[in-house]
XYZ file of C-alpha atoms in Angstrom:
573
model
C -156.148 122.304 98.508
C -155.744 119.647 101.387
C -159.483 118.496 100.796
C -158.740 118.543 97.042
C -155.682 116.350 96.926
C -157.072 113.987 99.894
C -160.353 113.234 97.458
C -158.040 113.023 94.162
C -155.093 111.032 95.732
C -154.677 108.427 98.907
C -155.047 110.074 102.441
C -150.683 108.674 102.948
C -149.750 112.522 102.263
C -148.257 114.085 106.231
C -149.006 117.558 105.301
C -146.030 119.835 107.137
C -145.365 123.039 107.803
C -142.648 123.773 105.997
C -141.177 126.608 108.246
C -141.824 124.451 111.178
C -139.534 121.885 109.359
C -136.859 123.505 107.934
C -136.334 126.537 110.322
C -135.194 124.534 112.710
C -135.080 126.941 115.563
C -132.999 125.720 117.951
C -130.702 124.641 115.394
C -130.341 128.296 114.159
C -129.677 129.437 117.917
C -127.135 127.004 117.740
C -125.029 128.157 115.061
C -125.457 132.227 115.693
C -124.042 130.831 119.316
C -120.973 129.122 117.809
C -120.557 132.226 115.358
C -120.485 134.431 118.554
C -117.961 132.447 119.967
C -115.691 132.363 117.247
C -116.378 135.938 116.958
C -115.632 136.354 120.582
C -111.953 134.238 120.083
C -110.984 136.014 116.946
C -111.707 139.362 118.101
C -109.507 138.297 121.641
C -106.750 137.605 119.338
C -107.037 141.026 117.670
C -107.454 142.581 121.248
C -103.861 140.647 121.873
C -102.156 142.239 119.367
C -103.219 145.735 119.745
C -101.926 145.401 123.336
C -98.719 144.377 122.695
C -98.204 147.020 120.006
C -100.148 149.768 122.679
C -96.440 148.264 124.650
C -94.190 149.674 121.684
C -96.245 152.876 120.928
C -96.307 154.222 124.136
C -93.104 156.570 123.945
C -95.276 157.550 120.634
C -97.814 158.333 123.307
C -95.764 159.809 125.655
C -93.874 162.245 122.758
C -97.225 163.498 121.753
C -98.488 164.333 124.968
C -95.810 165.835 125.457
C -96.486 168.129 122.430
C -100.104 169.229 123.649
C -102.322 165.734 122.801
C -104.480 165.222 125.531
C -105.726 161.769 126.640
C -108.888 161.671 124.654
C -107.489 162.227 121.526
C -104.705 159.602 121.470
C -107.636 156.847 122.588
C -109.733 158.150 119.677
C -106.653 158.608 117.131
C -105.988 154.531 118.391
C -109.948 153.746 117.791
C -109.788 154.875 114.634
C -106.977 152.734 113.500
C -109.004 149.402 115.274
C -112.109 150.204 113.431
C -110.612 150.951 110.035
C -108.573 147.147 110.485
C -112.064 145.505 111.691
C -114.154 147.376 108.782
C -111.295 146.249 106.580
C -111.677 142.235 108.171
C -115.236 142.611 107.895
C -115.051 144.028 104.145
C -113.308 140.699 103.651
C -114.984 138.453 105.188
C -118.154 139.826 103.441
C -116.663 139.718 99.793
C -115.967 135.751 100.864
C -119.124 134.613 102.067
C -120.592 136.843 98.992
C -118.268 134.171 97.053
C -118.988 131.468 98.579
C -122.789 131.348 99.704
C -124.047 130.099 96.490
C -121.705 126.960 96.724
C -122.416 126.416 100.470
C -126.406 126.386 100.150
C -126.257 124.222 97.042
C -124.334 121.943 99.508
C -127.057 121.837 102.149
C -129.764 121.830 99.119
C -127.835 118.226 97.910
C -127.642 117.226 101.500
C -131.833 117.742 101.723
C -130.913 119.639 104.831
C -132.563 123.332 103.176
C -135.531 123.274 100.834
C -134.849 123.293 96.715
C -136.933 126.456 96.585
C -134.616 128.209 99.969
C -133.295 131.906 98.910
C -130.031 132.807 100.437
C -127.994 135.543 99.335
C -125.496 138.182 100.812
C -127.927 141.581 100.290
C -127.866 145.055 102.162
C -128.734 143.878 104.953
C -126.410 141.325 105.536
C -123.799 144.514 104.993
C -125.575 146.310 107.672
C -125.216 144.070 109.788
C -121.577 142.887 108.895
C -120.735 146.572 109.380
C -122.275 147.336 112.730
C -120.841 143.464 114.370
C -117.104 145.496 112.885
C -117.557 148.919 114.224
C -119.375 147.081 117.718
C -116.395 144.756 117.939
C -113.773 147.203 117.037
C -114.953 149.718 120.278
C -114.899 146.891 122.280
C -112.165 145.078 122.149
C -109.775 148.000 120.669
C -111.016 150.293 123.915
C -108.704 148.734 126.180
C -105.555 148.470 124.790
C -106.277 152.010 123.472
C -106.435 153.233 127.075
C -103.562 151.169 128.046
C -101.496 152.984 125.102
C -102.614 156.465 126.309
C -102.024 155.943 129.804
C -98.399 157.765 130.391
C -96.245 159.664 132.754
C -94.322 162.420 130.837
C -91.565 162.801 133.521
C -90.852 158.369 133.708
C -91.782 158.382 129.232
C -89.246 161.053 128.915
C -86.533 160.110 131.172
C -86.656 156.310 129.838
C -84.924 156.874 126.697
C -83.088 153.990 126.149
C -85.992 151.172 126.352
C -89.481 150.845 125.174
C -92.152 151.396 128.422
C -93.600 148.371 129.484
C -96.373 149.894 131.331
C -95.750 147.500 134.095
C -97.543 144.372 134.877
C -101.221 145.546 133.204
C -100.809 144.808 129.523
C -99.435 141.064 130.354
C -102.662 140.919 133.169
C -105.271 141.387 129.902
C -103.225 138.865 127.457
C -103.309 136.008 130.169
C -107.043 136.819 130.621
C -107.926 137.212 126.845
C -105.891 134.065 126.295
C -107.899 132.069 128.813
C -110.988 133.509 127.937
C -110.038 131.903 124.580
C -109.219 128.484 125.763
C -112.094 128.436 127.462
C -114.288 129.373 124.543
C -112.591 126.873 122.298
C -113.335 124.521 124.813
C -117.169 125.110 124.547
C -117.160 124.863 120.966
C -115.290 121.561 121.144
C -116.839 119.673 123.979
C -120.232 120.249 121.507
C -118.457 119.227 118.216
C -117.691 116.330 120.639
C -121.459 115.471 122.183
C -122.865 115.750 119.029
C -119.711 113.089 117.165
C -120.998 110.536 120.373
C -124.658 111.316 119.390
C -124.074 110.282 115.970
C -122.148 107.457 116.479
C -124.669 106.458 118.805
C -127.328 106.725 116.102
C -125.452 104.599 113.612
C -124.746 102.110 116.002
C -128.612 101.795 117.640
C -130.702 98.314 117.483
C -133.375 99.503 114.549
C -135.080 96.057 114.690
C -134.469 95.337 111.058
C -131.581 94.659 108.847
C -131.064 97.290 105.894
C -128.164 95.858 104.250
C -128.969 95.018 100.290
C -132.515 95.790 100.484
C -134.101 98.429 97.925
C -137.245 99.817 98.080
C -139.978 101.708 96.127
C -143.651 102.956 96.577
C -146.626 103.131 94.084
C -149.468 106.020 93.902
C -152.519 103.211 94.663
C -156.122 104.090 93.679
C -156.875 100.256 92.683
C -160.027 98.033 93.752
C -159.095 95.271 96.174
C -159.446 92.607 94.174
C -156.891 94.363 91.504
C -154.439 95.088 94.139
C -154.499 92.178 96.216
C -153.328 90.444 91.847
C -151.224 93.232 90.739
C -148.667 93.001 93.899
C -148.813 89.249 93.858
C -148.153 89.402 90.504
C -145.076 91.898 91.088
C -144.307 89.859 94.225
C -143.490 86.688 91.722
C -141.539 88.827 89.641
C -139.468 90.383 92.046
C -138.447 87.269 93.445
C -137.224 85.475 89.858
C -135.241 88.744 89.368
C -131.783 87.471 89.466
C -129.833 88.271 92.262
C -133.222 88.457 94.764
C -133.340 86.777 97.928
C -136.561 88.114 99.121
C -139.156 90.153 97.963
C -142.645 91.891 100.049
C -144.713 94.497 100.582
C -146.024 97.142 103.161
C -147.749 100.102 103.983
C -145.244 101.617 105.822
C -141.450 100.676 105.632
C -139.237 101.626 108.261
C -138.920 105.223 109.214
C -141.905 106.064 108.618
C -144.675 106.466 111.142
C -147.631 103.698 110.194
C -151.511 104.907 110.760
C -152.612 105.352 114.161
C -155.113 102.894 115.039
C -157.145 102.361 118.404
C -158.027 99.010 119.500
C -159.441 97.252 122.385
C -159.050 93.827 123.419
C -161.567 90.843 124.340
C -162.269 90.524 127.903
C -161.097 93.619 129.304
C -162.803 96.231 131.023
C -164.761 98.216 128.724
C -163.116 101.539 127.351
C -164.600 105.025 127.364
C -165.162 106.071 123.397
C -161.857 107.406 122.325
C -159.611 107.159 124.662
C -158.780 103.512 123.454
C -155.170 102.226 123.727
C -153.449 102.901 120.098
C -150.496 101.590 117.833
C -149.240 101.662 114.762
C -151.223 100.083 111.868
C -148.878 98.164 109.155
C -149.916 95.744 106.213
C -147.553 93.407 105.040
C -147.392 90.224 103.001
C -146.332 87.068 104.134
C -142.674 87.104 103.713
C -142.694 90.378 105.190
C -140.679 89.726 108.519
C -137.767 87.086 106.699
C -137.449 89.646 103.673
C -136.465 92.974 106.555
C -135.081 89.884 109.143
C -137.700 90.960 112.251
C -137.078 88.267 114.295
C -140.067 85.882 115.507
C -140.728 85.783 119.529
C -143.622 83.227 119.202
C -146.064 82.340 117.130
C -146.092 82.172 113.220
C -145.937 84.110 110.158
C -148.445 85.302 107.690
C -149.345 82.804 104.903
C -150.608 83.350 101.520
C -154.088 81.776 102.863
C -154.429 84.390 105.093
C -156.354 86.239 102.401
C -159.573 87.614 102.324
C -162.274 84.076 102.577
C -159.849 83.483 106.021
C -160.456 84.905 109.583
C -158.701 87.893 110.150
C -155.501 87.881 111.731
C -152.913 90.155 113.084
C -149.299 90.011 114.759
C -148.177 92.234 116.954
C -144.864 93.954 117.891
C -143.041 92.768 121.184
C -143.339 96.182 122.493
C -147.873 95.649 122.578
C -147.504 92.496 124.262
C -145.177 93.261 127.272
C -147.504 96.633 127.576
C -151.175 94.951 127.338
C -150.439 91.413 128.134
C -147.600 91.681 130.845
C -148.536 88.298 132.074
C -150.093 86.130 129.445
C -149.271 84.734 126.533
C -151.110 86.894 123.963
C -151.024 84.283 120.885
C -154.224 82.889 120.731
C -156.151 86.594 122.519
C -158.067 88.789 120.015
C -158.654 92.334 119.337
C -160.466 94.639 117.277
C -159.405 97.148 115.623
C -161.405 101.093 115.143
C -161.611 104.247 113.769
C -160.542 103.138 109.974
C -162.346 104.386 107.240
C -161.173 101.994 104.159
C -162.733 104.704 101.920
C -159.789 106.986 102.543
C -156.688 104.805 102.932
C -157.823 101.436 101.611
C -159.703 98.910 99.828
C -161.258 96.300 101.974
C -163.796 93.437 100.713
C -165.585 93.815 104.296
C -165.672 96.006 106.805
C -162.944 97.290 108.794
C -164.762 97.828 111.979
C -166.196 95.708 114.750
C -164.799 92.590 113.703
C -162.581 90.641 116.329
C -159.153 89.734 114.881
C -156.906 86.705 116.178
C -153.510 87.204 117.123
C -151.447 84.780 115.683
C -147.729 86.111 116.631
C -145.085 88.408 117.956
C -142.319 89.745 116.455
C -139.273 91.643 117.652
C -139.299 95.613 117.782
C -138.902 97.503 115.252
C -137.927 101.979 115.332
C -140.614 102.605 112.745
C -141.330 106.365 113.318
C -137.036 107.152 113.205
C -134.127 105.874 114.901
C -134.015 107.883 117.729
C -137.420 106.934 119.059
C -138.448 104.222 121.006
C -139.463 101.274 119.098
C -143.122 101.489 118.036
C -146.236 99.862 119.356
C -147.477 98.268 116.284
C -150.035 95.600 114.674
C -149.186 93.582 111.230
C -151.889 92.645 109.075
C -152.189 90.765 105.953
C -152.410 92.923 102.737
C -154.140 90.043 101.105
C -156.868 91.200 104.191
C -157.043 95.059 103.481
C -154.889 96.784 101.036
C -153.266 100.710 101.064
C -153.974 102.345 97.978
C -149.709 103.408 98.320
C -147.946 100.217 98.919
C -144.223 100.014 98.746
C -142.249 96.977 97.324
C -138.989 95.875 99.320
C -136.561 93.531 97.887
C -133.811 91.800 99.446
C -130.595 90.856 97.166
C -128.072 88.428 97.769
C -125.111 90.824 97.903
C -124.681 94.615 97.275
C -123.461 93.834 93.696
C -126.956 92.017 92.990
C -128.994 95.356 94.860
C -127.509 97.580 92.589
C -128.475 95.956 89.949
C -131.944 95.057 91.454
C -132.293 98.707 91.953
C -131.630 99.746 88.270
C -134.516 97.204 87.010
C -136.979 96.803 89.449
C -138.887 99.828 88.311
C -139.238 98.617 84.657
C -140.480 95.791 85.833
C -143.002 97.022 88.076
C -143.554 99.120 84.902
C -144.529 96.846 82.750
C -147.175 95.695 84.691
C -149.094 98.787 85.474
C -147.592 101.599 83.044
C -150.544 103.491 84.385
C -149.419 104.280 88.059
C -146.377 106.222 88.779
C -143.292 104.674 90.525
C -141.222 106.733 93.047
C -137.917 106.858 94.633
C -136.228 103.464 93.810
C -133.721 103.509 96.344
C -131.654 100.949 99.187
C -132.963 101.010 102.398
C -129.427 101.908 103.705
C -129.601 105.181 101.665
C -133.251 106.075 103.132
C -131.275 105.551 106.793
C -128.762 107.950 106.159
C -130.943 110.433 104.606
C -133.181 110.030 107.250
C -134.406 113.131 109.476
C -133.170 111.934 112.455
C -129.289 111.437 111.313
C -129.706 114.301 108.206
C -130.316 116.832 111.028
C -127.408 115.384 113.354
C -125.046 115.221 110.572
C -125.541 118.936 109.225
C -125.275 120.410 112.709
C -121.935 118.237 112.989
C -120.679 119.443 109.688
C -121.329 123.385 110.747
C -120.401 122.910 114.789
C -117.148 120.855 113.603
C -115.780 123.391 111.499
C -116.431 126.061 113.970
C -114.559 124.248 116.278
C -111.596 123.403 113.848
C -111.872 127.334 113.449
C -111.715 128.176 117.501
C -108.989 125.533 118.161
C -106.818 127.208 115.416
C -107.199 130.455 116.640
C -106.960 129.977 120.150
C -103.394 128.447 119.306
C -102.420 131.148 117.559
C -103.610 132.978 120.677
C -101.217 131.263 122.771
C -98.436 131.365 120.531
C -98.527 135.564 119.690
C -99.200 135.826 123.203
C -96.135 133.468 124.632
C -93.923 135.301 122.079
C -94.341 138.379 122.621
C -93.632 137.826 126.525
C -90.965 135.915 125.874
C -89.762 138.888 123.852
C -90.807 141.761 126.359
C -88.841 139.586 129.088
C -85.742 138.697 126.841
C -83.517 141.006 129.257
C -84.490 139.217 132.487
C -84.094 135.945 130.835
C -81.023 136.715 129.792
C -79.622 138.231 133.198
C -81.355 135.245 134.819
C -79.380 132.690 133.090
C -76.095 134.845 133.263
C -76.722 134.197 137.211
C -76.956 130.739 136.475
C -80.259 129.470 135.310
C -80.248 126.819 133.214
C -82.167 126.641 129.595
C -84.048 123.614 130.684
C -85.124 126.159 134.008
C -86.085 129.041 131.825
C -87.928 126.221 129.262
C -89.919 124.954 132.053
C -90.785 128.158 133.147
C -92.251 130.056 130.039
C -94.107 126.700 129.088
C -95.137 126.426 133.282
C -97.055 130.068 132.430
C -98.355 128.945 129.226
C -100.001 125.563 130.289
C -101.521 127.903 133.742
C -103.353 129.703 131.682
C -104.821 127.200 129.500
C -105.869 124.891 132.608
C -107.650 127.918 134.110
C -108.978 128.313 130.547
C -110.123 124.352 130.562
C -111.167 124.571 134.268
C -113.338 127.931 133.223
C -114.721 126.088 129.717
C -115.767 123.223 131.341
C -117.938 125.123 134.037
C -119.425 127.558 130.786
C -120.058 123.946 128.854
C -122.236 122.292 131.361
C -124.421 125.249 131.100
C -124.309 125.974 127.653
C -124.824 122.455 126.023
C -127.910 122.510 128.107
C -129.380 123.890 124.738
C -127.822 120.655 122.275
C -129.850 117.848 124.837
C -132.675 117.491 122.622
C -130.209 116.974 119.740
C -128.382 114.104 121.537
C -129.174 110.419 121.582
C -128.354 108.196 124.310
C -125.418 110.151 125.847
C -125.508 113.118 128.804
C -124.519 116.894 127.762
C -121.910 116.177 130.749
C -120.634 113.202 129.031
C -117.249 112.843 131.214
C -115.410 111.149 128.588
C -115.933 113.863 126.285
C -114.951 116.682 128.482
C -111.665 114.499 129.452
C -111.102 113.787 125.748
C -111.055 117.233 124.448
C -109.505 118.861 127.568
C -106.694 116.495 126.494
C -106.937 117.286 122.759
C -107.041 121.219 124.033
C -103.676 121.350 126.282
C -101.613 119.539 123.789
C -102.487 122.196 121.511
C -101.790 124.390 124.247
C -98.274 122.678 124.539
C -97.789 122.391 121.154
C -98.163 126.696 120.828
C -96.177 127.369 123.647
C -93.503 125.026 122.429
C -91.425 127.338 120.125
C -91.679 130.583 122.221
C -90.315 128.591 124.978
C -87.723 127.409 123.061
C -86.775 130.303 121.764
C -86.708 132.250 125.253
C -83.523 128.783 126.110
C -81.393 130.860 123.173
C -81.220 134.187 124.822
C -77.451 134.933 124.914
C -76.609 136.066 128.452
C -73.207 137.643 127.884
C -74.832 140.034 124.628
C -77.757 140.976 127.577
C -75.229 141.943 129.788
C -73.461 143.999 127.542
C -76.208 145.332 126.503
C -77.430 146.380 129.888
């Protein structure tokens, strides 16, 4: 098939493996990490609430021992009941994502960040697996507060009748560590969501070399003779430029963002070269108003003109990046090289040959991030189309304002239809569009999208954490409060105390996060540009962002623990 389509069509196809593309490994890693986590903080939550009931049930506990129930079967009654609620939360969660996964992949499938053709559906053993992560979870985090429940003394159970057994000091020991545990979770899954937001806006914000702003562009399937394509795109060049509304109008082989032909060259006067392991760079042909119409500035030198055609001596320009690297200390306007390895009976249509000839530098222009945006800008030669022409060319206009590049883009491919209604023309769309559909940001922005909302998710739920956890100690310790402000503690005192406890546990959780993010995000470097995976100004950030969530959770318990009434505890006692 690949030798088929090469002879039939132009050699511009990039044949790709299309698991290699769209699995995306690492990125799949990535979010079965963040769905552990959330996992992880959800199920904590759960674990929090069993132990505080396990608090309340225990003169259940203590009445049925009492009546013959041994040990092991009150901690396998209380399993029970925790794996029939997570079966019942994972029944749920499976009807929903049953509901939902058709919506969520034709989101990704709009986004171009799945294949069209990708199959995705909630089967059997999805189920499976949805019912062994629920009866797993459930015998792991309902073991504990099971065996806290079960764990009584008939003669203290029995004699306490008056008060619900605490259990002493255990129960509150696992809250405070399950509700660090979740800070420091949430933390993970935020200081990512936070790397990857810096990454992007990074991206966006990058020198590409070129501006995109009202420029369309479109590509034609080539197969023409030189001397018809060399007339048919000055033909469509003329066009272009009376449209109304055009500034500027060229054409290329390769527009930015995507990688141009390797070609090795050598250059006059150097040391000769062993066969094949000549210096290389990127291969581009442009027309003359190639550089003004994508505004690539001019180091030195000049431009292309329309008499560098094919009865003039060849001719290149080269990037900024090829002269610091081979002429470091010269000026290389004026040096020549020649280019090799280019068959023109693949790619291109030539009216001499390709090879062995010696080609005049006549400029230098600025860099330009041809292969993506998050490479470093390529090593590239310009040549004239009017010299050697692609048999896929691609026509990019520049309009006046955005106004005039819609429009441009609505009738540029009729035109270029009506002079060749023989050759198919493809994806008429503004440059700015082809940036932010690009591979580089596409693959940024979807992993932002998915890590964000896992984030959103752990945040949430780690506040609720905090909260159900800071309430129910406030409520388990609403007789000392209350005897402690009958012998004179003030509410601000007993405020500052309950949120004191709260905000201890989620610095140890922030202090514990931090240390788990500088190893974890290890795994997200390749995805970021231009910023560390220890980025200090994240960590800070969402520290911040975390503890004033913190605060904001503890806030009401606290409050709630200043309107005790002293005089009704007393009584009471």
């Amino acid at each position: 098939m690949r030798r088929r389509t090469r002879a039939e069509r132009s050699a511009s196809f990039r044949w790709t493996s299309i698991t290699r593309r769209y699995t995306a490994r690492r990125t799949l890693v990535l979010m079965l990490g963040a769905v552990g986590l959330v996992l992880f903080i959800a199920c904590a939550n759960v674990a929090s609430v069993l132990l505080a009931r396990a608090v309340t049930r225990r003169r259940e506990c203590v009445i049925r021992a009492a009546l013959g129930a041994t040990r092991a079967r009150l901690v396998r009654q209380l399993l029970v009941e925790t794996g029939l609620l997570f079966l019942i939360g994972g029944a749920v969660g499976a009807l929903i994502a049953r509901l939902s996964v058709h919506t969520l992949v034709a989101v990704a499938i709009a986004g171009g960040y799945v294949p069209e053709r990708m199959a995705v559906a909630v089967d059997g053993r999805v189920l499976g697996f949805s019912l062994l992560i629920s009866l797993v979870t459930a015998a792991v985090f309902g073991l504990v507060p099971a065996l806290q429940a079960s764990r009584v003394d008939l003669n203290e159970g029995l004699r306490d009748s008056n008060h619900a057994l605490s259990g002493g000091d255990r129960p509150n020991r696992a809250r405070r560590l399950l509700i660090v545990s979740e800070v420091a979770l949430s933390l993970v899954l935020l200081i990512g969501f936070g790397l990857m937001i810096r990454s992007l806006l990074r991206l966006h914000a990058v020198s590409s070399g070129f501006d995109p702003e009202n420029v369309v562009q479109t590509v034609s399937d080539g197969g023409r003779s030189f001397p018809e394509a060399v007339a048919f795109w000055r033909t469509a060049l003329e066009g272009a430029r009376a449209m109304p509304g055009v500034e500027l109008a060229a054409v290329t082989s390769r527009p930015p963002l995507q990688p141009a032909r390797g070609q090795r060259f050598v250059v006059e006067g150097r040391p000769s070269i062993v066969e094949g392991e000549e210096p290389a760079a990127g291969d581009i042909l442009i027309s003359a108003d190639y550089f003004h119409t994508m505004r690539i500035p001019f180091i030195r030198g000049r431009a292309f003109t329309e008499k560098d055609d094919e009865t003039a001596a060849p001719v290149v320009i080269i990037s900024q990046s090829l002269a610091r690297r081979y002429f470091a200390h010269e000026d290389p306007v004026g040096k020549r090289v020649m280019l090799k390895e280019r068959s023109p009976m693949s790619c291109c249509s030539a009216p001499r040959p390709v090879e062995g000839v010696w080609r005049e530098i006549v400029g230098v222009v600025g860099n330009v991030r041809q292969d993506n945006l998050e490479a470093d800008p390529a090593v590239t030669i310009y040549r004239p189309y009017s010299q050697i022409v692609e048999h896929d060319m691609f026509l990019m206009v520049r309009a006046r304002s955005a106004p005039d590049a819609a429009r441009v883009a609505a009738h540029i491919r009729s035109h270029l239809l009506r002079l060749d209604r023989s050759r198919d023309w493809w994806d008429v769309q503004p440059l700015r569009q082809v940036i932010h559909e690009s591979e580089s940001i596409r693959t940024r922005r979807f992993v932002l999208i998915l890590l964000g909302s896992f984030a959103a998710l752990g945040l949430v739920l780690a506040g609720v954490g905090i909260y159900g956890v800071t309430a129910c100690t406030v409520a388990e310790r609403t007789r000392e409060i209350g005897v402690r402000m009958a012998l004179g503690a003030t509410r601000r005192v007993v405020f500052t105390q309950v949120i004191g406890e709260t905000m201890i546990l989620a610095v140890a959780g922030l202090v514990l996060g931090s240390v788990a993010a500088l190893a974890l995000t290890r795994f997200i470097a390749s995805m970021l540009f231009e910023i560390s995976s220890s980025d200090a100004v994240t960590y800070l950030g969402v520290s911040l962002l975390l503890a004033s969530f913190a605060l904001l959770a503890g806030y009401v318990p606290a409050r709630r623990a200043t309107q005790v009434d002293p005089i009704a505890t007393l009584r009471h006692e």
